[in-house]
Amino acid sequence: MACLGLYCGKTLLFKNVSTEIYGECGVCPRGQRTNAQKYCQPCTQSPELYDWLYLGFMAMLPLVLHWFFIEWYSGKKSSSALFQHITALFECTMAAIITLLVSDPVGVLYIRSCRVLKLSDWYTILYNPSPDYVTTVHCTHEPVYPLYTIVFIYYTFCLVLMMLLRPLLVKKIACGLGKSDRFKSIYAALCFFPILTVLQAVGGGLLYYAFPYIILVLSLVTLAVYVSASEIENCYDLLVRKKRLVVLFSHWLLHDYGIISISRVDKLEQDCPFWHWYPHQPFFTCSLQNLPNLHGYSQKEPMDTECKMPKNPKKCS
């Protein structure tokens, strides 16, 4: 009897030199997938380079999120951020090594896998056949072994190691933060790990085919944000330098004409940060007490002057 559905197969029950006996059509055991003849065959191949890149991408997601939230909640507030970054790197590295060691074959940093042939290999639950449209034959298994389940194992070890190591470290070295702030990066991890798990469960196949484009887009976006921030900082620095030039010029101008002394200019700069723009006003007077009165002029209020201004004055008399 032929197997129905895309992923139902016959499992090998007995094999000798000349005989192979297969069971009924059904789900293949873990670590096997069906071939073209609908027989369950063990996964004996090694992952391709693209498969390793996908696993590396999924392994880097929690690490990058760890670093982001550590920097977000610690940042410049505490010098312990560097130690937390190193701890997060250690946690993810150890989780990856342990995951490889417990995978088949056990005890070595090597895994065996099956080839990914198409997108439907990731969603076999959607292809369970119904011969009589009443009874469903459940043939859901992992044709992409172990690319689907190994990510869940890795996330589990990451979470366990984080709960074992990070609270002790944060409690010891993050004394500069408040009691409620020092554990916020851990609380954030407890939130994003379930999100990553659901993302892998629902969109694992889509991520497998789209992760190079995701990396490219995120790289361009982060680069654009960084360049924009750098330009803003450069513009701010330019404005600060221009302000300093104005201050120096005002120092020279007022001191050269003998209006006020340099010591009084320094005192005036401390009292009123806007004084060096005031000489450019059209009704500027020579009185020192009028220099800080820019607010009064901008509000068109009467100013206390020592010399009366003509209708079209050029300078004080």
C-alpha positions as YAML, in Angstrom:
chain: A
units: angstrom
residues:
- id: 1
  name: MET
  ca: [0.00, 0.00, 0.00]
- id: 2
  name: ALA
  ca: [1.44, 3.37, -0.97]
- id: 3
  name: CYS
  ca: [1.94, 6.06, 1.67]
- id: 4
  name: LEU
  ca: [-0.27, 9.08, 1.43]
- id: 5
  name: GLY
  ca: [0.90, 12.57, 2.11]
- id: 6
  name: LEU
  ca: [4.27, 14.22, 1.60]
- id: 7
  name: TYR
  ca: [5.94, 13.15, 4.84]
- id: 8
  name: CYS
  ca: [4.48, 9.77, 5.77]
- id: 9
  name: GLY
  ca: [6.91, 6.86, 5.46]
- id: 10
  name: LYS
  ca: [7.55, 3.26, 6.36]
- id: 11
  name: THR
  ca: [9.91, 2.58, 9.23]
- id: 12
  name: LEU
  ca: [12.52, -0.17, 8.97]
- id: 13
  name: LEU
  ca: [11.72, -2.99, 11.43]
- id: 14
  name: PHE
  ca: [14.24, -5.67, 10.52]
- id: 15
  name: LYS
  ca: [17.25, -5.89, 8.24]
- id: 16
  name: ASN
  ca: [19.77, -8.59, 7.43]
- id: 17
  name: VAL
  ca: [22.03, -9.34, 4.51]
- id: 18
  name: SER
  ca: [19.24, -10.10, 2.08]
- id: 19
  name: THR
  ca: [15.98, -8.96, 3.73]
- id: 20
  name: GLU
  ca: [14.50, -5.65, 4.79]
- id: 21
  name: ILE
  ca: [11.17, -5.54, 6.58]
- id: 22
  name: TYR
  ca: [9.30, -2.23, 6.90]
- id: 23
  name: GLY
  ca: [6.32, -1.39, 9.03]
- id: 24
  name: GLU
  ca: [3.13, 0.36, 8.13]
- id: 25
  name: CYS
  ca: [3.02, 3.83, 6.72]
- id: 26
  name: GLY
  ca: [3.22, 6.45, 9.45]
- id: 27
  name: VAL
  ca: [5.47, 8.98, 11.11]
- id: 28
  name: CYS
  ca: [9.25, 8.58, 10.86]
- id: 29
  name: PRO
  ca: [11.32, 8.49, 14.07]
- id: 30
  name: ARG
  ca: [13.33, 11.54, 15.11]
- id: 31
  name: GLY
  ca: [16.54, 11.80, 13.15]
- id: 32
  name: GLN
  ca: [15.02, 10.28, 10.01]
- id: 33
  name: ARG
  ca: [13.12, 11.54, 7.00]
- id: 34
  name: THR
  ca: [11.35, 9.97, 4.05]
- id: 35
  name: ASN
  ca: [13.04, 9.44, 0.74]
- id: 36
  name: ALA
  ca: [11.49, 9.38, -2.73]
- id: 37
  name: GLN
  ca: [10.25, 5.80, -2.18]
- id: 38
  name: LYS
  ca: [8.48, 6.77, 1.07]
- id: 39
  name: TYR
  ca: [10.93, 4.89, 3.30]
- id: 40
  name: CYS
  ca: [12.28, 6.46, 6.46]
- id: 41
  name: GLN
  ca: [16.03, 6.94, 6.15]
- id: 42
  name: PRO
  ca: [18.44, 8.11, 8.92]
- id: 43
  name: CYS
  ca: [20.01, 11.55, 8.63]
- id: 44
  name: THR
  ca: [23.72, 10.86, 8.17]
- id: 45
  name: GLN
  ca: [24.91, 13.96, 6.35]
- id: 46
  name: SER
  ca: [26.77, 16.88, 7.85]
- id: 47
  name: PRO
  ca: [25.28, 20.40, 7.81]
- id: 48
  name: GLU
  ca: [26.16, 22.60, 4.88]
- id: 49
  name: LEU
  ca: [27.79, 25.99, 5.24]
- id: 50
  name: TYR
  ca: [24.43, 27.70, 4.85]
- id: 51
  name: ASP
  ca: [23.03, 25.55, 7.67]
- id: 52
  name: TRP
  ca: [25.89, 26.55, 9.97]
- id: 53
  name: LEU
  ca: [25.34, 30.20, 9.11]
- id: 54
  name: TYR
  ca: [21.67, 29.85, 9.99]
- id: 55
  name: LEU
  ca: [22.51, 28.23, 13.32]
- id: 56
  name: GLY
  ca: [25.04, 30.98, 13.99]
- id: 57
  name: PHE
  ca: [22.39, 33.61, 13.26]
- id: 58
  name: MET
  ca: [19.94, 32.02, 15.67]
- id: 59
  name: ALA
  ca: [22.69, 31.68, 18.28]
- id: 60
  name: MET
  ca: [23.64, 35.36, 17.97]
- id: 61
  name: LEU
  ca: [20.10, 36.65, 18.46]
- id: 62
  name: PRO
  ca: [19.96, 36.15, 22.26]
- id: 63
  name: LEU
  ca: [23.54, 37.39, 22.66]
- id: 64
  name: VAL
  ca: [22.84, 40.63, 20.80]
- id: 65
  name: LEU
  ca: [19.64, 41.14, 22.77]
- id: 66
  name: HIS
  ca: [21.52, 40.49, 26.02]
- id: 67
  name: TRP
  ca: [24.09, 43.14, 25.12]
- id: 68
  name: PHE
  ca: [21.45, 45.61, 24.03]
- id: 69
  name: PHE
  ca: [19.43, 45.43, 27.24]
- id: 70
  name: ILE
  ca: [22.54, 45.38, 29.43]
- id: 71
  name: GLU
  ca: [23.69, 48.59, 27.76]
- id: 72
  name: TRP
  ca: [20.18, 50.03, 27.86]
- id: 73
  name: TYR
  ca: [19.66, 49.53, 31.58]
- id: 74
  name: SER
  ca: [23.26, 49.93, 32.75]
- id: 75
  name: GLY
  ca: [25.09, 52.03, 30.20]
- id: 76
  name: LYS
  ca: [27.01, 54.86, 31.79]
- id: 77
  name: LYS
  ca: [25.36, 54.38, 35.16]
- id: 78
  name: SER
  ca: [27.57, 51.53, 36.26]
- id: 79
  name: SER
  ca: [31.00, 50.19, 35.46]
- id: 80
  name: SER
  ca: [29.63, 46.65, 35.75]
- id: 81
  name: ALA
  ca: [28.22, 46.72, 32.21]
- id: 82
  name: LEU
  ca: [31.46, 45.32, 30.76]
- id: 83
  name: PHE
  ca: [31.41, 42.37, 33.16]
- id: 84
  name: GLN
  ca: [27.78, 41.69, 32.30]
- id: 85
  name: HIS
  ca: [28.64, 41.76, 28.59]
- id: 86
  name: ILE
  ca: [31.41, 39.22, 29.16]
- id: 87
  name: THR
  ca: [29.09, 37.06, 31.26]
- id: 88
  name: ALA
  ca: [26.42, 37.07, 28.54]
- id: 89
  name: LEU
  ca: [29.04, 36.04, 25.98]
- id: 90
  name: PHE
  ca: [30.21, 33.24, 28.28]
- id: 91
  name: GLU
  ca: [26.64, 32.04, 28.83]
- id: 92
  name: CYS
  ca: [25.81, 31.87, 25.12]
- id: 93
  name: THR
  ca: [29.14, 30.25, 24.25]
- id: 94
  name: MET
  ca: [28.76, 27.56, 26.90]
- id: 95
  name: ALA
  ca: [25.14, 26.98, 25.88]
- id: 96
  name: ALA
  ca: [26.22, 26.47, 22.26]
- id: 97
  name: ILE
  ca: [28.97, 24.02, 23.23]
- id: 98
  name: ILE
  ca: [26.68, 22.03, 25.53]
- id: 99
  name: THR
  ca: [24.00, 21.93, 22.83]
- id: 100
  name: LEU
  ca: [26.46, 20.45, 20.33]
- id: 101
  name: LEU
  ca: [27.69, 17.92, 22.89]
- id: 102
  name: VAL
  ca: [24.23, 16.61, 23.75]
- id: 103
  name: SER
  ca: [23.13, 16.41, 20.11]
- id: 104
  name: ASP
  ca: [23.52, 13.25, 18.07]
- id: 105
  name: PRO
  ca: [26.26, 12.00, 18.01]
- id: 106
  name: VAL
  ca: [26.59, 12.63, 21.73]
- id: 107
  name: GLY
  ca: [29.87, 13.82, 23.19]
- id: 108
  name: VAL
  ca: [31.45, 15.44, 20.14]
- id: 109
  name: LEU
  ca: [31.27, 18.90, 18.63]
- id: 110
  name: TYR
  ca: [29.62, 17.55, 15.52]
- id: 111
  name: ILE
  ca: [26.04, 17.01, 14.43]
- id: 112
  name: ARG
  ca: [24.46, 14.96, 11.69]
- id: 113
  name: SER
  ca: [21.57, 16.37, 9.73]
- id: 114
  name: CYS
  ca: [19.24, 16.00, 6.78]
- id: 115
  name: ARG
  ca: [19.17, 18.29, 3.80]
- id: 116
  name: VAL
  ca: [16.55, 21.03, 3.61]
- id: 117
  name: LEU
  ca: [14.79, 20.57, 0.29]
- id: 118
  name: LYS
  ca: [11.90, 23.03, 0.43]
- id: 119
  name: LEU
  ca: [9.98, 25.32, 2.75]
- id: 120
  name: SER
  ca: [7.33, 22.72, 3.56]
- id: 121
  name: ASP
  ca: [10.01, 20.62, 5.30]
- id: 122
  name: TRP
  ca: [9.71, 23.01, 8.24]
- id: 123
  name: TYR
  ca: [5.91, 22.74, 8.52]
- id: 124
  name: THR
  ca: [5.07, 19.06, 8.23]
- id: 125
  name: ILE
  ca: [2.15, 19.52, 10.62]
- id: 126
  name: LEU
  ca: [0.30, 21.22, 7.76]
- id: 127
  name: TYR
  ca: [0.65, 18.19, 5.49]
- id: 128
  name: ASN
  ca: [-0.93, 15.38, 7.51]
- id: 129
  name: PRO
  ca: [-3.12, 13.45, 5.05]
- id: 130
  name: SER
  ca: [-6.80, 12.62, 5.53]
- id: 131
  name: PRO
  ca: [-7.58, 9.61, 3.30]
- id: 132
  name: ASP
  ca: [-11.33, 9.58, 3.94]
- id: 133
  name: TYR
  ca: [-11.57, 13.25, 4.89]
- id: 134
  name: VAL
  ca: [-12.47, 12.13, 8.40]
- id: 135
  name: THR
  ca: [-9.46, 10.34, 9.87]
- id: 136
  name: THR
  ca: [-6.14, 12.19, 9.85]
- id: 137
  name: VAL
  ca: [-2.87, 10.28, 9.61]
- id: 138
  name: HIS
  ca: [-0.36, 12.13, 11.78]
- id: 139
  name: CYS
  ca: [3.03, 12.09, 10.08]
- id: 140
  name: THR
  ca: [4.52, 15.20, 11.70]
- id: 141
  name: HIS
  ca: [8.26, 14.84, 12.25]
- id: 142
  name: GLU
  ca: [11.47, 16.81, 11.65]
- id: 143
  name: PRO
  ca: [12.74, 16.39, 8.09]
- id: 144
  name: VAL
  ca: [15.21, 19.23, 8.68]
- id: 145
  name: TYR
  ca: [16.76, 17.46, 11.67]
- id: 146
  name: PRO
  ca: [18.22, 19.00, 13.80]
- id: 147
  name: LEU
  ca: [17.93, 22.57, 12.56]
- id: 148
  name: TYR
  ca: [14.48, 23.02, 14.07]
- id: 149
  name: THR
  ca: [14.77, 21.50, 17.55]
- id: 150
  name: ILE
  ca: [18.42, 22.32, 18.23]
- id: 151
  name: VAL
  ca: [17.53, 26.00, 18.51]
- id: 152
  name: PHE
  ca: [15.04, 25.28, 21.30]
- id: 153
  name: ILE
  ca: [17.69, 23.24, 23.14]
- id: 154
  name: TYR
  ca: [20.15, 26.10, 22.80]
- id: 155
  name: TYR
  ca: [17.67, 28.64, 24.14]
- id: 156
  name: THR
  ca: [16.94, 26.38, 27.10]
- id: 157
  name: PHE
  ca: [20.61, 26.15, 28.07]
- id: 158
  name: CYS
  ca: [21.02, 29.91, 27.60]
- id: 159
  name: LEU
  ca: [18.15, 30.56, 29.98]
- id: 160
  name: VAL
  ca: [19.38, 28.07, 32.57]
- id: 161
  name: LEU
  ca: [22.94, 29.43, 32.55]
- id: 162
  name: MET
  ca: [21.68, 32.98, 32.76]
- id: 163
  name: MET
  ca: [19.57, 32.20, 35.82]
- id: 164
  name: LEU
  ca: [22.51, 30.44, 37.47]
- id: 165
  name: LEU
  ca: [25.24, 33.02, 36.78]
- id: 166
  name: ARG
  ca: [23.84, 36.46, 36.07]
- id: 167
  name: PRO
  ca: [21.92, 37.21, 39.32]
- id: 168
  name: LEU
  ca: [24.99, 36.46, 41.43]
- id: 169
  name: LEU
  ca: [27.20, 38.62, 39.26]
- id: 170
  name: VAL
  ca: [24.78, 41.53, 39.15]
- id: 171
  name: LYS
  ca: [24.22, 41.42, 42.88]
- id: 172
  name: LYS
  ca: [27.97, 41.58, 43.54]
- id: 173
  name: ILE
  ca: [29.20, 44.18, 41.08]
- id: 174
  name: ALA
  ca: [26.18, 46.28, 40.06]
- id: 175
  name: CYS
  ca: [26.10, 48.23, 43.30]
- id: 176
  name: GLY
  ca: [25.93, 51.56, 41.47]
- id: 177
  name: LEU
  ca: [22.40, 50.84, 40.33]
- id: 178
  name: GLY
  ca: [19.27, 50.72, 42.39]
- id: 179
  name: LYS
  ca: [17.79, 47.48, 43.57]
- id: 180
  name: SER
  ca: [15.05, 47.71, 40.98]
- id: 181
  name: ASP
  ca: [17.40, 48.65, 38.12]
- id: 182
  name: ARG
  ca: [20.18, 46.13, 38.53]
- id: 183
  name: PHE
  ca: [18.04, 43.14, 37.51]
- id: 184
  name: LYS
  ca: [16.17, 44.79, 34.63]
- id: 185
  name: SER
  ca: [18.43, 43.22, 32.00]
- id: 186
  name: ILE
  ca: [17.57, 39.79, 33.44]
- id: 187
  name: TYR
  ca: [13.86, 40.59, 33.42]
- id: 188
  name: ALA
  ca: [14.20, 41.67, 29.78]
- id: 189
  name: ALA
  ca: [15.82, 38.32, 28.95]
- id: 190
  name: LEU
  ca: [12.93, 36.51, 30.61]
- id: 191
  name: CYS
  ca: [10.68, 38.38, 28.19]
- id: 192
  name: PHE
  ca: [12.58, 38.04, 24.92]
- id: 193
  name: PHE
  ca: [13.42, 34.32, 25.28]
- id: 194
  name: PRO
  ca: [9.74, 33.31, 25.00]
- id: 195
  name: ILE
  ca: [9.44, 35.65, 22.03]
- id: 196
  name: LEU
  ca: [12.42, 34.04, 20.32]
- id: 197
  name: THR
  ca: [10.99, 30.60, 21.04]
- id: 198
  name: VAL
  ca: [7.66, 31.45, 19.46]
- id: 199
  name: LEU
  ca: [9.48, 33.07, 16.54]
- id: 200
  name: GLN
  ca: [11.44, 29.89, 15.92]
- id: 201
  name: ALA
  ca: [8.38, 27.67, 16.32]
- id: 202
  name: VAL
  ca: [6.24, 29.67, 13.91]
- id: 203
  name: GLY
  ca: [8.73, 31.23, 11.53]
- id: 204
  name: GLY
  ca: [11.71, 28.88, 11.61]
- id: 205
  name: GLY
  ca: [11.44, 28.02, 7.94]
- id: 206
  name: LEU
  ca: [10.96, 31.64, 6.92]
- id: 207
  name: LEU
  ca: [13.97, 32.68, 8.97]
- id: 208
  name: TYR
  ca: [16.02, 29.92, 7.36]
- id: 209
  name: TYR
  ca: [15.47, 31.35, 3.90]
- id: 210
  name: ALA
  ca: [15.36, 35.04, 4.86]
- id: 211
  name: PHE
  ca: [18.11, 35.48, 7.46]
- id: 212
  name: PRO
  ca: [20.77, 36.74, 4.97]
- id: 213
  name: TYR
  ca: [18.41, 39.50, 3.86]
- id: 214
  name: ILE
  ca: [17.48, 40.25, 7.47]
- id: 215
  name: ILE
  ca: [21.16, 40.69, 8.33]
- id: 216
  name: LEU
  ca: [21.67, 42.92, 5.30]
- id: 217
  name: VAL
  ca: [18.69, 45.15, 6.09]
- id: 218
  name: LEU
  ca: [19.55, 45.42, 9.78]
- id: 219
  name: SER
  ca: [23.15, 46.26, 8.92]
- id: 220
  name: LEU
  ca: [22.06, 49.06, 6.60]
- id: 221
  name: VAL
  ca: [19.57, 50.42, 9.14]
- id: 222
  name: THR
  ca: [22.04, 50.40, 12.03]
- id: 223
  name: LEU
  ca: [24.73, 51.96, 9.81]
- id: 224
  name: ALA
  ca: [22.34, 54.73, 8.76]
- id: 225
  name: VAL
  ca: [21.37, 55.38, 12.39]
- id: 226
  name: TYR
  ca: [25.03, 55.49, 13.42]
- id: 227
  name: VAL
  ca: [25.97, 57.87, 10.60]
- id: 228
  name: SER
  ca: [23.01, 60.12, 11.40]
- id: 229
  name: ALA
  ca: [23.96, 60.24, 15.06]
- id: 230
  name: SER
  ca: [27.56, 61.03, 14.13]
- id: 231
  name: GLU
  ca: [26.46, 63.90, 11.88]
- id: 232
  name: ILE
  ca: [24.31, 65.31, 14.66]
- id: 233
  name: GLU
  ca: [27.20, 65.16, 17.07]
- id: 234
  name: ASN
  ca: [29.48, 66.85, 14.52]
- id: 235
  name: CYS
  ca: [26.92, 69.59, 13.94]
- id: 236
  name: TYR
  ca: [26.62, 70.09, 17.67]
- id: 237
  name: ASP
  ca: [30.39, 70.33, 18.00]
- id: 238
  name: LEU
  ca: [30.44, 72.88, 15.18]
- id: 239
  name: LEU
  ca: [27.85, 75.01, 16.95]
- id: 240
  name: VAL
  ca: [29.82, 74.84, 20.18]
- id: 241
  name: ARG
  ca: [32.97, 75.95, 18.36]
- id: 242
  name: LYS
  ca: [31.12, 78.84, 16.73]
- id: 243
  name: LYS
  ca: [29.79, 79.88, 20.11]
- id: 244
  name: ARG
  ca: [33.31, 79.88, 21.51]
- id: 245
  name: LEU
  ca: [34.52, 82.05, 18.61]
- id: 246
  name: VAL
  ca: [31.71, 84.52, 19.29]
- id: 247
  name: VAL
  ca: [32.67, 84.64, 22.95]
- id: 248
  name: LEU
  ca: [36.33, 85.24, 22.14]
- id: 249
  name: PHE
  ca: [35.46, 87.93, 19.61]
- id: 250
  name: SER
  ca: [33.14, 89.62, 22.11]
- id: 251
  name: HIS
  ca: [35.89, 89.50, 24.73]
- id: 252
  name: TRP
  ca: [38.28, 91.19, 22.34]
- id: 253
  name: LEU
  ca: [35.74, 93.76, 21.14]
- id: 254
  name: LEU
  ca: [34.53, 94.90, 24.54]
- id: 255
  name: HIS
  ca: [37.97, 94.94, 26.05]
- id: 256
  name: ASP
  ca: [39.57, 96.71, 23.07]
- id: 257
  name: TYR
  ca: [37.06, 99.56, 23.17]
- id: 258
  name: GLY
  ca: [37.45, 99.86, 26.90]
- id: 259
  name: ILE
  ca: [33.83, 99.18, 27.68]
- id: 260
  name: ILE
  ca: [34.52, 96.58, 30.35]
- id: 261
  name: SER
  ca: [37.57, 94.72, 31.55]
- id: 262
  name: ILE
  ca: [38.30, 91.06, 30.87]
- id: 263
  name: SER
  ca: [37.64, 90.14, 34.48]
- id: 264
  name: ARG
  ca: [34.21, 91.75, 34.28]
- id: 265
  name: VAL
  ca: [33.55, 89.98, 30.99]
- id: 266
  name: ASP
  ca: [34.22, 86.64, 32.65]
- id: 267
  name: LYS
  ca: [31.90, 87.55, 35.48]
- id: 268
  name: LEU
  ca: [29.26, 88.71, 33.04]
- id: 269
  name: GLU
  ca: [29.45, 85.42, 31.11]
- id: 270
  name: GLN
  ca: [28.73, 83.51, 34.30]
- id: 271
  name: ASP
  ca: [25.79, 85.73, 35.20]
- id: 272
  name: CYS
  ca: [24.14, 85.86, 31.78]
- id: 273
  name: PRO
  ca: [24.91, 83.20, 29.14]
- id: 274
  name: PHE
  ca: [23.27, 85.31, 26.40]
- id: 275
  name: TRP
  ca: [25.28, 88.47, 26.86]
- id: 276
  name: HIS
  ca: [27.63, 87.92, 23.90]
- id: 277
  name: TRP
  ca: [24.69, 88.05, 21.47]
- id: 278
  name: TYR
  ca: [23.38, 91.27, 22.97]
- id: 279
  name: PRO
  ca: [25.82, 93.74, 21.29]
- id: 280
  name: HIS
  ca: [24.31, 92.81, 17.92]
- id: 281
  name: GLN
  ca: [20.90, 94.17, 18.92]
- id: 282
  name: PRO
  ca: [19.88, 97.41, 17.13]
- id: 283
  name: PHE
  ca: [19.27, 99.36, 20.35]
- id: 284
  name: PHE
  ca: [22.36, 98.25, 22.21]
- id: 285
  name: THR
  ca: [23.57, 100.84, 24.74]
- id: 286
  name: CYS
  ca: [26.94, 101.29, 26.28]
- id: 287
  name: SER
  ca: [25.76, 100.67, 29.79]
- id: 288
  name: LEU
  ca: [27.06, 97.56, 31.49]
- id: 289
  name: GLN
  ca: [23.85, 97.09, 33.46]
- id: 290
  name: ASN
  ca: [21.93, 96.93, 30.20]
- id: 291
  name: LEU
  ca: [23.93, 94.00, 28.83]
- id: 292
  name: PRO
  ca: [21.97, 91.25, 30.61]
- id: 293
  name: ASN
  ca: [18.67, 92.92, 29.67]
- id: 294
  name: LEU
  ca: [18.17, 90.90, 26.49]
- id: 295
  name: HIS
  ca: [14.99, 89.33, 27.84]
- id: 296
  name: GLY
  ca: [13.52, 92.77, 28.47]
- id: 297
  name: TYR
  ca: [14.31, 93.85, 24.94]
- id: 298
  name: SER
  ca: [12.91, 90.70, 23.38]
- id: 299
  name: GLN
  ca: [9.66, 91.30, 25.25]
- id: 300
  name: LYS
  ca: [9.65, 94.96, 24.02]
- id: 301
  name: GLU
  ca: [9.70, 96.27, 27.56]
- id: 302
  name: PRO
  ca: [11.27, 99.62, 28.44]
- id: 303
  name: MET
  ca: [14.96, 99.36, 29.21]
- id: 304
  name: ASP
  ca: [16.93, 101.38, 31.70]
- id: 305
  name: THR
  ca: [19.52, 103.26, 29.66]
- id: 306
  name: GLU
  ca: [22.14, 105.75, 30.61]
- id: 307
  name: CYS
  ca: [22.05, 107.52, 27.24]
- id: 308
  name: LYS
  ca: [19.00, 108.49, 25.24]
- id: 309
  name: MET
  ca: [18.76, 106.98, 21.79]
- id: 310
  name: PRO
  ca: [17.82, 109.08, 18.74]
- id: 311
  name: LYS
  ca: [15.23, 107.79, 16.27]
- id: 312
  name: ASN
  ca: [17.85, 106.41, 13.88]
- id: 313
  name: PRO
  ca: [20.90, 105.99, 16.08]
- id: 314
  name: LYS
  ca: [24.21, 104.80, 14.75]
- id: 315
  name: LYS
  ca: [26.06, 104.81, 18.03]
- id: 316
  name: CYS
  ca: [25.77, 106.12, 21.56]
- id: 317
  name: SER
  ca: [26.60, 109.74, 22.06]
...
